[in-house]
Amino acid sequence: MQAEDMEVPIINNLNDNGDRQRPKGKDVFKDQQKESESSMESPNLEFEYGDTDTLTAELSELYSYTEEPEFALNRDYFEEDFRSHARGRRWIELTVEEQRTYVMRLLDALEVTDRDKRLKVARAILYLAQGVFDECDTEVDVLHWSRHNVFLLYDMGIFTALLELLSMEIDNNQACSSAVRKPAISLADSTELRVLLSIMYLMVETIRVQTEDDRPEWIAARETFKNELGSPLYNGEPFALLLFTMVTKFCSMNAPHFPMKKVLLLLWKTILFTLGGFEELQEMKVRGRERLNLPSLPEDSIKVVRAMRAASPPASAMELIEQQQQQKRGRRSRRPLVKQDSLDTYNERDPFKNDDARDEEEDPEDTDSGIEGEVDPLDRDVIIQPPPPPPPLRPPTERVNFPKGLPWAPKVREKDIEHFLETSRNKFIGFTLGNDTDTLVGLPRPIHESVKTLKQHKYVSIAEVQIKKEDELQQCPMTLGEEEVEETPTEMLYLGMLPNLSQYVIALLKLLLAAAPTSKAKTDSINILADVLPEEMPITVLQSMKLGIDVNRHKEIIVKAISALLLLLLKHFKLNHIYQFEIVSQHLVFANCIPLILKFFNQNIMSYISAKNSICVLDFPHCVVHEMPELTAESLEAGDSNQFCWRNLFSCINLLRILNKLTKWKHSRTMMLVVFKSAPILKRALKVKQAMMQLYVLKLLKIQTKYLGRQWRKSNMKTMSAIYQKVRHRLNDDWAYGNDIDARPWDFQAEECALRESIEKFNSRRYDKNKNGDFTPVDNCLQSVLGQRVELPEDFHYSYEMWLEREVFSQPIQWEGLLQNP
């Protein structure tokens, strides 16, 4: 299927120009007032970004609240079978050898032909993986026994047996055709798959997480399991590919009963386990630079981001209008930015910022600034009649504690130095020297100093080295010979994904669209609720509220898994080879990923991040250890006491990072951000006071500021200041002024086609089995050619004479042609 036929539809609450459809009249005023209140009240979020949430949270998200009765079912099937084996003893009382004997018995029982018996045995194994919770008193005990049992199950070969059963269920055409015909699919349609995937997820996640008290045999088992999952041991392909196949089969509507949340969670954790998380990526990057003899990284980006402080969000028009009204009523003007920390911290010591600049602050949040930089009439009034500057916020003695310098070391590319020298030579001596960055003859002394400074901050990325090497291999295939490709887990995964890469990407984006909170239900959209809807729909208000929370939580978990999975794939492919990253990026762009992510952020992002779609008493393992209190509508509405929802903030940061990866150094894709009017959408995301999220929003704003017009920059000085303070500087990047915007015409197709051509050449050279056919050596020795053994069909001797007559005797041979010059 062509990628064009499967593009992800974008639901239209963006209008034809990509703007957010705005309410009329008083509704605008109400919306701005709500946003004003939320921005004034938004606190600093104590959020620590990482590969995953805590182990308890990650395990609890595997189960929907509708599956809660199945915990008791698993326990009952285990105890029914275990009672006949152990004769009154409990599992935790058995010796390790006795436990191994019992697990072996379960393993044998998994191979029976009776489907119902197999399911009962699988449930008993699931109960073991869940930590024999009926024999535990606390959540810590449950996690301890779960860990012990999971390593025991892996050691006994349970995972391989489960994989065979999973393959059987995937290929079960009867179940697929039955599900396709059903008008409504529920939990009951995916029982076997859910049990198998739950055990596999518990095994992958538990073994993946390292703890201080791990035994030596567990550490060895972790490495073995990691290598098995990443190598083509299962059906000749990495385990992740089987799960990708399930995703595409589900999205093509051929298997609507697949429990997609569990599949996506298992796929994400498998990729995370086999390829490595963000810390491992940083270590691999450092080792990769050492191998290529490149200078070490100027700083550890993970540590820099963790040390950043959040800035207060920009003021909205509503806040500024309120100040004017207070001023007119004779009240003392109180600015809502009183609590602003890092922005004012830097501004007070910025010698280039005068006191008047504060008057020209933020425009309305919904200003749909286009390339011309038009502003709202409301905003013009605000700019013309600014409120008076506030009194000093802090005593001068505090200034000694301010951070010194900018957080990032500036970087310069080789291309930037070449461009700077080309411009300088044209200006001073009238001709250029191509890519020569060493010859400075005829240039004035200040230019020498500039080049010296640029070279001091020159940064050569691994990607630039890879592109240069690929160009050399394309130009000199015979001289340089075959490239030695290291068989890393990332390389093997890419090789397996390559034939169906576009289908995998489009399927993931379809699921992301279906799970996005801004999406409206459509008749042709994918039903992602197959593994959350019960057989009997709720009849009371309480049951409906519980199911509503469960459905929202289900969607949030799917968004979390897909965003983390896509980011991991992009980062690992980019480190492995830049063109592997580029092909995935291009598939994402062609499948409308950029407008899809912008659409995701085109909502009240503070509400999404502080959403309380969880019921703590129903979360695993709390629900299996403690007595269940009576649920009431009030307790469901109250939710948990957390300041924010970890998974939603995690998802938002991941999506922003993906958007950054897609648009970085891509002029045509940056222009897509401008065309889709992303600036007001991204500015609203700055309301979230979390440093890492603000950093990636500011990066996206920085790359398009030069195209938003002078008026936009003038009325968004706080945002411009935040970009200056938080985002890395490129020494000769004219991001803040836009003086060179006419120099680069926007030709989306030409840029993407040139990139696609480079990608196809790379894939053809590296992965095409019939490559270099024109360069295959020819054997000119008559004796060796005639001496070669040729494989002939068995019945050839029957038709040999006919073949001789047709191919040899009846063909006229012009011998004199051999004597003539060609």
mmCIF file of C-alpha atoms in Angstrom, residues 421 424-425 428-431 433 436-445 447-448:
data_model
loop_
_atom_site.group_PDB
_atom_site.id
_atom_site.type_symbol
_atom_site.label_atom_id
_atom_site.label_comp_id
_atom_site.label_asym_id
_atom_site.label_seq_id
_atom_site.Cartn_x
_atom_site.Cartn_y
_atom_site.Cartn_z
ATOM 1 C CA LEU A 421 34.191 33.366 4.590
ATOM 2 C CA SER A 424 33.632 38.167 3.514
ATOM 3 C CA ARG A 425 35.732 37.302 0.424
ATOM 4 C CA PHE A 428 36.620 42.489 0.411
ATOM 5 C CA ILE A 429 38.460 40.756 -2.456
ATOM 6 C CA GLY A 430 35.753 40.057 -5.029
ATOM 7 C CA PHE A 431 36.071 36.274 -5.430
ATOM 8 C CA LEU A 433 37.858 30.000 -2.703
ATOM 9 C CA ASP A 436 38.805 26.604 1.848
ATOM 10 C CA THR A 437 38.496 27.813 5.456
ATOM 11 C CA ASP A 438 42.248 28.277 6.126
ATOM 12 C CA THR A 439 43.345 30.906 3.584
ATOM 13 C CA LEU A 440 42.669 34.387 4.972
ATOM 14 C CA VAL A 441 44.902 36.409 2.598
ATOM 15 C CA GLY A 442 43.475 39.831 1.750
ATOM 16 C CA LEU A 443 40.904 39.839 4.558
ATOM 17 C CA PRO A 444 41.052 42.510 7.290
ATOM 18 C CA ARG A 445 42.172 41.759 10.828
ATOM 19 C CA ILE A 447 37.689 38.932 9.952
ATOM 20 C CA HIS A 448 40.742 36.920 11.088
#
